[in-house]
mmCIF file of C-alpha atoms in Angstrom:
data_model
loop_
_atom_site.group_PDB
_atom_site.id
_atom_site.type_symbol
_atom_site.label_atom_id
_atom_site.label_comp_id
_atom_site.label_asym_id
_atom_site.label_seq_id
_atom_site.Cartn_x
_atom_site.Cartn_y
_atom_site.Cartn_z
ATOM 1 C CA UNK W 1 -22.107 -115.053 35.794
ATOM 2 C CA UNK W 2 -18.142 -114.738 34.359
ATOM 3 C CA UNK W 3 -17.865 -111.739 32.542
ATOM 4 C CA UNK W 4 -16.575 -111.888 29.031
ATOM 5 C CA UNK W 5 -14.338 -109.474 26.154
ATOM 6 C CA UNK W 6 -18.215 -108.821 24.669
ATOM 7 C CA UNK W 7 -18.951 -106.838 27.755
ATOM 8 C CA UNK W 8 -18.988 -103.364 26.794
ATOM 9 C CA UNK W 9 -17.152 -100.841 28.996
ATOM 10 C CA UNK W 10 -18.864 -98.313 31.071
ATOM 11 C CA UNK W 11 -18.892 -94.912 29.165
ATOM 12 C CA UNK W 12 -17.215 -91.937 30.816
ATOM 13 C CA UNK W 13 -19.613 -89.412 32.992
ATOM 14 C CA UNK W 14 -21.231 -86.319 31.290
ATOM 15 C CA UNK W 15 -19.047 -83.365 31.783
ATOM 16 C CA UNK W 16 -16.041 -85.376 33.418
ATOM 17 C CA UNK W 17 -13.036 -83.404 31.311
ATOM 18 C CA UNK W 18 -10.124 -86.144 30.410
ATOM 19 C CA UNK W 19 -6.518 -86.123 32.776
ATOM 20 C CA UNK W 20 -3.692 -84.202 31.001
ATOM 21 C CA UNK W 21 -0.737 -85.699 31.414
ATOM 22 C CA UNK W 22 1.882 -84.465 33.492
ATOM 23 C CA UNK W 23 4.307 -84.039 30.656
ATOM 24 C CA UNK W 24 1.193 -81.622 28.079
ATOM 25 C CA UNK W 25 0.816 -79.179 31.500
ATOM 26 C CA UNK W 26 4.174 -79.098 32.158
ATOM 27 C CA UNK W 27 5.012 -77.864 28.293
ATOM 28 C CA UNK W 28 2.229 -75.983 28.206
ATOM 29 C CA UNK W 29 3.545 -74.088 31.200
ATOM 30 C CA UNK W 30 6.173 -73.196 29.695
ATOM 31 C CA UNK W 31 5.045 -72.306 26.291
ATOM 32 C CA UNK W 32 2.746 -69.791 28.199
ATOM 33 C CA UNK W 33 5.598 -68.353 30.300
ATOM 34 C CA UNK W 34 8.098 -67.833 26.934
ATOM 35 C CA UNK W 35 5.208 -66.160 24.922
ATOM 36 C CA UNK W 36 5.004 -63.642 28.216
ATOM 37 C CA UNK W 37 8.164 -63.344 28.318
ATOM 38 C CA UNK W 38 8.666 -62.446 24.731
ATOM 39 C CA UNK W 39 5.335 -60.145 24.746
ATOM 40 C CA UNK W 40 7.079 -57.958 28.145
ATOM 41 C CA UNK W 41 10.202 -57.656 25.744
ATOM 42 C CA UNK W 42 8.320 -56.548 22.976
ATOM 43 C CA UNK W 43 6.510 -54.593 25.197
ATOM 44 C CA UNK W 44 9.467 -52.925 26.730
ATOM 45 C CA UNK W 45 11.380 -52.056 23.773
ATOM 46 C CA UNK W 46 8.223 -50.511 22.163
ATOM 47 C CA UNK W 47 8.632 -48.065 24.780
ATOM 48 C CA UNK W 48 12.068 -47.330 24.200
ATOM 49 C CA UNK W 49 11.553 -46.520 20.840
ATOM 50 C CA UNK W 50 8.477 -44.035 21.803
ATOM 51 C CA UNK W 51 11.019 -42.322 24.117
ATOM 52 C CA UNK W 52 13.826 -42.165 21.383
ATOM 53 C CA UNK W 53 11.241 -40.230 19.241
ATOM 54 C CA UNK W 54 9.763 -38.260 21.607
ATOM 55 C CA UNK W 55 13.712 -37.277 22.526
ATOM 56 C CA UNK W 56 14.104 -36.892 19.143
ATOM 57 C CA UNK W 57 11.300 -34.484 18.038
ATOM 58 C CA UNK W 58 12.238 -32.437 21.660
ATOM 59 C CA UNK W 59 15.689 -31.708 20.236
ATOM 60 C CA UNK W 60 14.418 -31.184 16.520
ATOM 61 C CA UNK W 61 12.122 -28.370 17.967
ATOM 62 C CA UNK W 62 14.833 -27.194 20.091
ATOM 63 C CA UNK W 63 17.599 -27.061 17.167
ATOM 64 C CA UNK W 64 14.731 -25.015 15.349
ATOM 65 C CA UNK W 65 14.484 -22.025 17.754
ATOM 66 C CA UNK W 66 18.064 -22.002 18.036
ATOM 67 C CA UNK W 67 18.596 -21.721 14.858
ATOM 68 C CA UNK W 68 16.268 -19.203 14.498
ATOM 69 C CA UNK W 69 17.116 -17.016 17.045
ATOM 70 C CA UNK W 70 21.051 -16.959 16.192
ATOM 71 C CA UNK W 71 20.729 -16.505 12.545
ATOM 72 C CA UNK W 72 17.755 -13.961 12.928
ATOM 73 C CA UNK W 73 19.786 -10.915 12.787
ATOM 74 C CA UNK W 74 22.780 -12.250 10.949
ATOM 75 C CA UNK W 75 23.458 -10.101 7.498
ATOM 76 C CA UNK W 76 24.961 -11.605 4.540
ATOM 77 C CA UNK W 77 26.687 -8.649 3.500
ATOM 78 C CA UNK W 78 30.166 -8.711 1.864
ATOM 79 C CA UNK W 79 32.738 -6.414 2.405
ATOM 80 C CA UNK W 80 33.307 -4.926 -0.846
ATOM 81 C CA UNK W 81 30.841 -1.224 -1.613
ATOM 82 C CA UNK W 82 27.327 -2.483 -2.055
ATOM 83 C CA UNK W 83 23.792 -0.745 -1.349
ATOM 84 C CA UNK W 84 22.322 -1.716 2.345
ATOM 85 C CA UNK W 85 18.872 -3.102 2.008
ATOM 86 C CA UNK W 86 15.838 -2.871 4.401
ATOM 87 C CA UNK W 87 12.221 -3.350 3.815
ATOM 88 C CA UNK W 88 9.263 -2.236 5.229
ATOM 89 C CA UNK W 89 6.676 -4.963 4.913
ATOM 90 C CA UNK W 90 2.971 -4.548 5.540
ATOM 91 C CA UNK W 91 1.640 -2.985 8.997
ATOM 92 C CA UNK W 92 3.806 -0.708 10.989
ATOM 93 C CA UNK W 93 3.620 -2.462 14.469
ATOM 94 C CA UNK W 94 4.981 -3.472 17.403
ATOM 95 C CA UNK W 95 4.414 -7.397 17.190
ATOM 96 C CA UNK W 96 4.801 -7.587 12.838
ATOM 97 C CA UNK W 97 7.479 -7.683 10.586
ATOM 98 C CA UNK W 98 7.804 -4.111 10.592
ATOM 99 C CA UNK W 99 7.974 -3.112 13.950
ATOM 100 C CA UNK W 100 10.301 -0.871 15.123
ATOM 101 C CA UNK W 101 12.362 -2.872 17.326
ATOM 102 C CA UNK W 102 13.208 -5.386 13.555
ATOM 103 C CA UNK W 103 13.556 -2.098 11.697
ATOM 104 C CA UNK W 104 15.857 -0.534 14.149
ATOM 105 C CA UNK W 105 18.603 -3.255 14.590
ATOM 106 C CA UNK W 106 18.300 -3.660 10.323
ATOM 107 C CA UNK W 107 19.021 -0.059 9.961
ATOM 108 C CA UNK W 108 22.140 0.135 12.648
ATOM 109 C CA UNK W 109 23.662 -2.930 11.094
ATOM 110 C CA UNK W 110 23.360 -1.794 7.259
ATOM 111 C CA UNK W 111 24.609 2.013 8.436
ATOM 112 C CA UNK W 112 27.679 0.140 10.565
ATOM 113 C CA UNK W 113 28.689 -1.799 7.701
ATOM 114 C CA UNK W 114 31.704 0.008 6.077
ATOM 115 C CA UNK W 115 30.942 -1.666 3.037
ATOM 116 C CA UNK W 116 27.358 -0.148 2.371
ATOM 117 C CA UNK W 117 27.286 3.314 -0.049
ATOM 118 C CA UNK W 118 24.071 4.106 1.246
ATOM 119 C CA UNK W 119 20.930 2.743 2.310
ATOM 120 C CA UNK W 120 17.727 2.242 0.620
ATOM 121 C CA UNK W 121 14.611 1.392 2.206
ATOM 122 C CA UNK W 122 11.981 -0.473 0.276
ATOM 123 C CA UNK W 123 8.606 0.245 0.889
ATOM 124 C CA UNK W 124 5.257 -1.477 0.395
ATOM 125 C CA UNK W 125 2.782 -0.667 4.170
ATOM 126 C CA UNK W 126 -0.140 0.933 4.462
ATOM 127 C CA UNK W 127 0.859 2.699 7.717
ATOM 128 C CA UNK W 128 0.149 1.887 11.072
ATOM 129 C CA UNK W 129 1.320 2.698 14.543
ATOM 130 C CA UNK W 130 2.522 6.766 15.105
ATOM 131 C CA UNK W 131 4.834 5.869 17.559
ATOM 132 C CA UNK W 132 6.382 2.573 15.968
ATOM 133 C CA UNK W 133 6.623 4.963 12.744
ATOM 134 C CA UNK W 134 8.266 7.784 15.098
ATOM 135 C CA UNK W 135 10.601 6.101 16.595
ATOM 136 C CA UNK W 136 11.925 5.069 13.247
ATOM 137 C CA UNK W 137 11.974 8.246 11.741
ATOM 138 C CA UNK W 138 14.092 9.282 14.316
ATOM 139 C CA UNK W 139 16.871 6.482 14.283
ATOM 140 C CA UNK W 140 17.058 7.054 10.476
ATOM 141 C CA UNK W 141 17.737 10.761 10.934
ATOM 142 C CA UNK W 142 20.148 9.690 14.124
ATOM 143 C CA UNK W 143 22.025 7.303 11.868
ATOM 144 C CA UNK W 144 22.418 9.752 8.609
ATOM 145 C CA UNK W 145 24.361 12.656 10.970
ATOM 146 C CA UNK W 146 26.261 10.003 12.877
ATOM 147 C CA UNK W 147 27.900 7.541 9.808
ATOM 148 C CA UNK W 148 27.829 10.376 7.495
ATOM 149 C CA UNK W 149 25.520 8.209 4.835
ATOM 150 C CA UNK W 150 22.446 8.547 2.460
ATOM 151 C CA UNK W 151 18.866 7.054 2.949
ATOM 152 C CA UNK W 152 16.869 6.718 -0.368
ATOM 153 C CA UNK W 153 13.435 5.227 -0.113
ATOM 154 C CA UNK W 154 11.829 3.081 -2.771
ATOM 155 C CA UNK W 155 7.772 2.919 -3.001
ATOM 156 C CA UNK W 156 6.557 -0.084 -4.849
ATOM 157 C CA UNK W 157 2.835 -0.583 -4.074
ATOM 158 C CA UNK W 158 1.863 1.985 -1.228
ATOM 159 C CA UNK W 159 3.717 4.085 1.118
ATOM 160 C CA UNK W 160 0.827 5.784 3.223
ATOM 161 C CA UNK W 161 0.359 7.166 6.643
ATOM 162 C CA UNK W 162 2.480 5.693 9.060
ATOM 163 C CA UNK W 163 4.685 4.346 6.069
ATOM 164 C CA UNK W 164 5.156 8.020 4.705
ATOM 165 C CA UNK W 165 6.041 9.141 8.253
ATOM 166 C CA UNK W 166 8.806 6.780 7.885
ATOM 167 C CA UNK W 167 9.750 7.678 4.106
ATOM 168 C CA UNK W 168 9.660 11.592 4.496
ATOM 169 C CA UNK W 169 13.238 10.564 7.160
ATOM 170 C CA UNK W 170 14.873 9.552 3.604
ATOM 171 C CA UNK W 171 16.827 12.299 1.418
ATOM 172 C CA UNK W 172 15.065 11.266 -1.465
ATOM 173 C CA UNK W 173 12.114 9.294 -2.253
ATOM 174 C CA UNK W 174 11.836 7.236 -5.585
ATOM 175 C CA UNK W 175 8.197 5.829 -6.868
ATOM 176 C CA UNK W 176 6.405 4.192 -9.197
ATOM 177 C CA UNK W 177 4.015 6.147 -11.524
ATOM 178 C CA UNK W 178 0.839 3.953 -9.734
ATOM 179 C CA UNK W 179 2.355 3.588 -6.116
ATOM 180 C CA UNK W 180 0.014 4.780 -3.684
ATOM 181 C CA UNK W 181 1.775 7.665 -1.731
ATOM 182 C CA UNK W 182 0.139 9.800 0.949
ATOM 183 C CA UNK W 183 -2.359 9.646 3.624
ATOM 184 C CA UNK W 184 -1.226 11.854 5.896
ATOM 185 C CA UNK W 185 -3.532 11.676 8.555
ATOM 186 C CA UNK W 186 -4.539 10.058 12.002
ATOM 187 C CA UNK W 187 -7.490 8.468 13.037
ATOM 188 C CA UNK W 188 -8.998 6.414 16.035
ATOM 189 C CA UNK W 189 -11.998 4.070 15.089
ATOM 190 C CA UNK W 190 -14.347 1.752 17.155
ATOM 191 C CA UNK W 191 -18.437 1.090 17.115
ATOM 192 C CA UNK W 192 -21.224 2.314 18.771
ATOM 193 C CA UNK W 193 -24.023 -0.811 20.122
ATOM 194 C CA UNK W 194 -26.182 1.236 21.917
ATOM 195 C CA UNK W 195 -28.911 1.253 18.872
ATOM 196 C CA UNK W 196 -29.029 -2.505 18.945
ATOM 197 C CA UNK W 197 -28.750 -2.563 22.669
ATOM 198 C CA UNK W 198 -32.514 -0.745 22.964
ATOM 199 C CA UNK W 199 -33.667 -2.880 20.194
ATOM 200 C CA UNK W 200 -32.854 -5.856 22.393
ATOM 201 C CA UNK W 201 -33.701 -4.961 25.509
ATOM 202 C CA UNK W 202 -30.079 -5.324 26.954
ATOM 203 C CA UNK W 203 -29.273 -2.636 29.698
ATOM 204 C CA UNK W 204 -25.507 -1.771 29.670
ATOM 205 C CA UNK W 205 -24.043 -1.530 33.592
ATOM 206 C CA UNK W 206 -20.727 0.016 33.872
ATOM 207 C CA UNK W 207 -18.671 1.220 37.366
ATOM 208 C CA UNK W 208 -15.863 3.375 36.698
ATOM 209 C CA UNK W 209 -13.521 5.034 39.431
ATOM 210 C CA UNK W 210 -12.566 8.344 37.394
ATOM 211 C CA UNK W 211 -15.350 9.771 35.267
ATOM 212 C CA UNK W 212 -13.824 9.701 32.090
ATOM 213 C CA UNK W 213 -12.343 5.477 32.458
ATOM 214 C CA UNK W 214 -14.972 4.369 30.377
ATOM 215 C CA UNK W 215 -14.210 7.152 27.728
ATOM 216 C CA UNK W 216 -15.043 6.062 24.542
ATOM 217 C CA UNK W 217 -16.888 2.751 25.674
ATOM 218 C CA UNK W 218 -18.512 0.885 22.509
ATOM 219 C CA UNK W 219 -21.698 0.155 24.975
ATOM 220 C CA UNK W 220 -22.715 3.407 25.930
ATOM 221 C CA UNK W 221 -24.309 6.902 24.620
ATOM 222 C CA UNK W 222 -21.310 9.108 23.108
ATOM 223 C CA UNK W 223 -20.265 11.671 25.908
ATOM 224 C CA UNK W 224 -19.743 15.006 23.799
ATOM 225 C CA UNK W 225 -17.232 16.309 26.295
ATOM 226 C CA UNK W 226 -15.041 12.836 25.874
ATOM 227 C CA UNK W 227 -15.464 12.908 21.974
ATOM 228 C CA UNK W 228 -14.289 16.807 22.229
ATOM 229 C CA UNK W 229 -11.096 15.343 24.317
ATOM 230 C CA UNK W 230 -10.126 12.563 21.793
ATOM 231 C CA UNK W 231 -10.414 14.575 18.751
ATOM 232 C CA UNK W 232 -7.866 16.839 20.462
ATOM 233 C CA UNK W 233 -5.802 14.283 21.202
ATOM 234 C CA UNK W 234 -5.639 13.297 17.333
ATOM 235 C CA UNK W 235 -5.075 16.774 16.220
ATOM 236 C CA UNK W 236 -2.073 17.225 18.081
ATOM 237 C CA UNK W 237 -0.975 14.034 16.698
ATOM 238 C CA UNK W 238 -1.705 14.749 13.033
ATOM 239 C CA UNK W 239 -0.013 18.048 13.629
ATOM 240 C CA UNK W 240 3.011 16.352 14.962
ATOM 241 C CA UNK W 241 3.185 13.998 11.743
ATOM 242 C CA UNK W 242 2.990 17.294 9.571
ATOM 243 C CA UNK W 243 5.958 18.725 11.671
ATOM 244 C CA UNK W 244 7.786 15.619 10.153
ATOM 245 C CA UNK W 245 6.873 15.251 7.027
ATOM 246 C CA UNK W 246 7.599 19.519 6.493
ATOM 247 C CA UNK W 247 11.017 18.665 8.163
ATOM 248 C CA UNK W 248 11.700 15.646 6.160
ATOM 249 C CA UNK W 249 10.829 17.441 2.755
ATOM 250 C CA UNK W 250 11.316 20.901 2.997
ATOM 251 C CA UNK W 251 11.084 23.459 0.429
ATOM 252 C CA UNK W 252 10.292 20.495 -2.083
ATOM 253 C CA UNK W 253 6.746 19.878 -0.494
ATOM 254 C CA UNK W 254 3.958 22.277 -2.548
ATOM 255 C CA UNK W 255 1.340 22.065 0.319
ATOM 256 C CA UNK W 256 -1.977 23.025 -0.220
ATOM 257 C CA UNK W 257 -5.255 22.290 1.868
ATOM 258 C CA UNK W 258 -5.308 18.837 0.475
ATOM 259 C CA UNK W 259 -1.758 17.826 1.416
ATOM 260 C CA UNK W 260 -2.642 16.899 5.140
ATOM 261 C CA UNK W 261 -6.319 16.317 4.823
ATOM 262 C CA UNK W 262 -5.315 12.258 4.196
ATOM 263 C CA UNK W 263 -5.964 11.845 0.964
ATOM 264 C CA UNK W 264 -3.249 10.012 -0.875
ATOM 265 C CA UNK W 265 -2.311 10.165 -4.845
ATOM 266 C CA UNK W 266 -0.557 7.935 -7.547
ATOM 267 C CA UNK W 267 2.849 8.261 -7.845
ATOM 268 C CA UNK W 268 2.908 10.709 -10.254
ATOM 269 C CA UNK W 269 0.659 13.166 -8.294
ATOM 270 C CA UNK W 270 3.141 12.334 -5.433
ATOM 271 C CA UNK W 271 6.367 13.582 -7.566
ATOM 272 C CA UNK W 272 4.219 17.378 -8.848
ATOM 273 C CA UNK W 273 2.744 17.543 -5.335
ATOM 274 C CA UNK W 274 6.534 17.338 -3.915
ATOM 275 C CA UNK W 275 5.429 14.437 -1.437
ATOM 276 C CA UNK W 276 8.175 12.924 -3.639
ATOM 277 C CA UNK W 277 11.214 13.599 -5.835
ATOM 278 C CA UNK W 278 11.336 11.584 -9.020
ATOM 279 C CA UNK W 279 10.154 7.731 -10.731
ATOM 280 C CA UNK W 280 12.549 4.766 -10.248
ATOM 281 C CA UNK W 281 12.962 1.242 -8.579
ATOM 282 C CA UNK W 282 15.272 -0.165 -6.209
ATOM 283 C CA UNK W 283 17.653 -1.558 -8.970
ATOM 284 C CA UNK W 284 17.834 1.745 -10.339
ATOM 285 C CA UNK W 285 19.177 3.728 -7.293
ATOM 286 C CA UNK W 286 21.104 1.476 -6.521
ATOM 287 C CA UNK W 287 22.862 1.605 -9.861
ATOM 288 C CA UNK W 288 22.002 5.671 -11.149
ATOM 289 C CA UNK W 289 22.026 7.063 -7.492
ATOM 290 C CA UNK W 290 24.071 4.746 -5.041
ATOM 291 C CA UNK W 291 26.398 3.893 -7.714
ATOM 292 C CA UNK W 292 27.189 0.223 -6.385
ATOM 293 C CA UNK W 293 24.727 -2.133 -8.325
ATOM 294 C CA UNK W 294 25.378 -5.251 -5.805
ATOM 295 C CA UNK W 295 22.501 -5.196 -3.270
ATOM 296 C CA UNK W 296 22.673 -6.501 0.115
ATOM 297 C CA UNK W 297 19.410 -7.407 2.201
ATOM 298 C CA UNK W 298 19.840 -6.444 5.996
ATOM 299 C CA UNK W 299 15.918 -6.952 6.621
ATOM 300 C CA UNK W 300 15.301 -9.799 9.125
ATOM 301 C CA UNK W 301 14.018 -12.835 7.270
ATOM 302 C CA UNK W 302 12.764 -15.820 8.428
ATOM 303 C CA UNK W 303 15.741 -18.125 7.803
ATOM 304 C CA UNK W 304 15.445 -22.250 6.735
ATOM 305 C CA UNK W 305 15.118 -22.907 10.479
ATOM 306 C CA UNK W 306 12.354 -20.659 11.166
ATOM 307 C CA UNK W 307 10.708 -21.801 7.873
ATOM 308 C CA UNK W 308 10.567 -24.945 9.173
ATOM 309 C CA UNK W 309 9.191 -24.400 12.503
ATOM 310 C CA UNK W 310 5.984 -22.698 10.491
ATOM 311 C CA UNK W 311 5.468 -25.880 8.365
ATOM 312 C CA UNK W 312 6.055 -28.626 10.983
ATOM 313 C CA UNK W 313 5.684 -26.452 14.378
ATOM 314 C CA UNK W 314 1.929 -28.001 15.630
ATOM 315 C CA UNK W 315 3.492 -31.008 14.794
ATOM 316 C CA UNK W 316 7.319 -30.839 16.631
ATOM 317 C CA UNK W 317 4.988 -27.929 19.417
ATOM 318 C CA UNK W 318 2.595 -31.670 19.865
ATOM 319 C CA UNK W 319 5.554 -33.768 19.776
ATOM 320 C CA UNK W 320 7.628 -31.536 22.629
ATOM 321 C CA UNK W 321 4.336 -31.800 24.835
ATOM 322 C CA UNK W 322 3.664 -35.148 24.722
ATOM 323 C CA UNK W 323 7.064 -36.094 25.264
ATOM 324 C CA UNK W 324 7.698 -33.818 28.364
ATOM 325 C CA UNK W 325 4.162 -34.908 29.616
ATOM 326 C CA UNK W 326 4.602 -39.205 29.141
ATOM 327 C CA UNK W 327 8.636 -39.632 29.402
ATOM 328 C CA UNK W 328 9.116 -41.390 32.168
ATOM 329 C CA UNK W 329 11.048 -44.591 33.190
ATOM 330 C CA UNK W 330 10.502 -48.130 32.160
ATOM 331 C CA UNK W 331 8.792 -49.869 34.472
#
């Protein structure tokens, strides 16, 4: 039988797939390879740009503490007579603004600047450290005999205990009718557990080498012959802050059994009592007493530089990190 054009042709397999022509793969091919090719480029210079921020917060955060540490200490004072500023900010220790190492180099650079009449140091602290206090006091008396210059202080909100100790170095000491001025005093605070320990069934277990190396310990009974030791200890202290404050004020203090018991009294008690010498602000020495109404600042401030490392420092601290920890080369 002769086949004819009505014969129908044989339909393709199930699942056969159709040829591709030589020419589709070969374009395909190569369509495939550019898109890699420009993906790896993106790719790469993705990761050049993370490096050049990375780089770029590193030497942001290290401009910052350069910054801050040069300019730290830097005064603006002119040359012509003015009146030295320093302030004493807050709590009188050794890792705040009013520590003695800050106050120190403040003081030495206002008293070595031929320009300054006299110094006056601003006061607002409750008091804190003895010995950060002490070793104030004596610089301020050290740098009066050796440049020949006066030290007024200025109490604006308080001046109490460790802050007095400080004050009582000054020749004269200026208030405000409702500063707080006083507290002369010491005193050495902690808790006692071992009520709440019995309650709870909790059995304290201490080993000391040395009887008394747990003196004091918050977790067991008060030892009467310990407590006898450290109230000793704070006695001689509190009388060595009275040696100071009679040397510092003389025949103007009017002591009476109140004066070192650590109370503390407004500033117009402060000026009858004798703990000090008359009302007035820091504008007004430096104008009635000093004489040379321009004030210059000496206190160590946190300069633009430093200001920024507060606001952005997680952020530029993060940035550093990341960058030291990930920089590496381009593989």
């Amino acid at each position: 039988m002769t086949p004819t054009d009505d014969t129908p042709t044989p339909a393709p397999m199930p699942g056969a797939a159709p040829a591709t022509p030589p020419a589709a793969a070969s374009s395909l091919e190569t369509g495939l390879e550019r898109v890699a090719r420009e993906l790896l480029i993106q790719q790469r210079s993705d990761r050049r740009w993370r490096i050049f921020f990375r780089m770029a917060w590193l030497l942001l955060a290290i401009a910052v503490i350069w910054g801050a540490m040069s300019e730290r200490f830097t005064p603006t004072a002119p040359s012509r007579p003015h009146t030295a500023l320093v302030e004493v900010r807050g709590e009188i220790s050794a890792d705040t603004e009013a520590s003695a190492e800050l106050l120190v180099a403040a003081l030495r650079s206002a008293f070595e600047d031929q320009g300054a009449q006299a110094v006056v140091l601003r006061i607002n602290s409750p008091g804190g450290s003895p010995v950060q206090a002490g070793i104030v006091n004596d610089e301020i008396r050290r740098l009066k005999v050796l440049h020949k210059k006066k030290v007024y202080a200025v109490v604006e909100e308080m001046c109490a205990s460790g802050a007095y100790y400080i004050a009582v170095a000054a020749d004269e000491i200026y208030v405000d009718k409702a500063s707080i001025v006083g507290s002369i005093g010491v005193l050495m605070d902690g808790f006692g557990f071992t009520g709440l320990m019995d309650k709870l069934g909790i059995e304290r277990r201490l080993l000391t080498a040395g009887e008394n190396k747990g003196m004091l310990d918050p977790f067991s009974p008060q030892n009467e012959q310990q407590t006898a030791y450290a109230k000793a200890m704070i006695d001689q202290i509190h009388q060595q802050f009275i040696a100071v404050v009679r040397q510092g004020r003389g025949k103007r203090l009017h002591e009476s059994p109140e004066t070192f018991s650590g109370l503390f009294w407004n500033g117009e008690e402060a000026v009858r009592l004798g703990l000090a010498d008359r009302m007035g602000n820091l504008d007004y020495v430096a104008r009635e007493v000093v004489k040379a109404e321009e004030v210059v600042d000496y206190t160590p401030r946190d300069n633009v530089a430093e200001r920024l490392a507060k606001r952005f420092g997680a952020a530029v601290g993060q940035g550093a990190v990341k960058a030291m920890r990930e920089l590496s080369p381009i593989r």
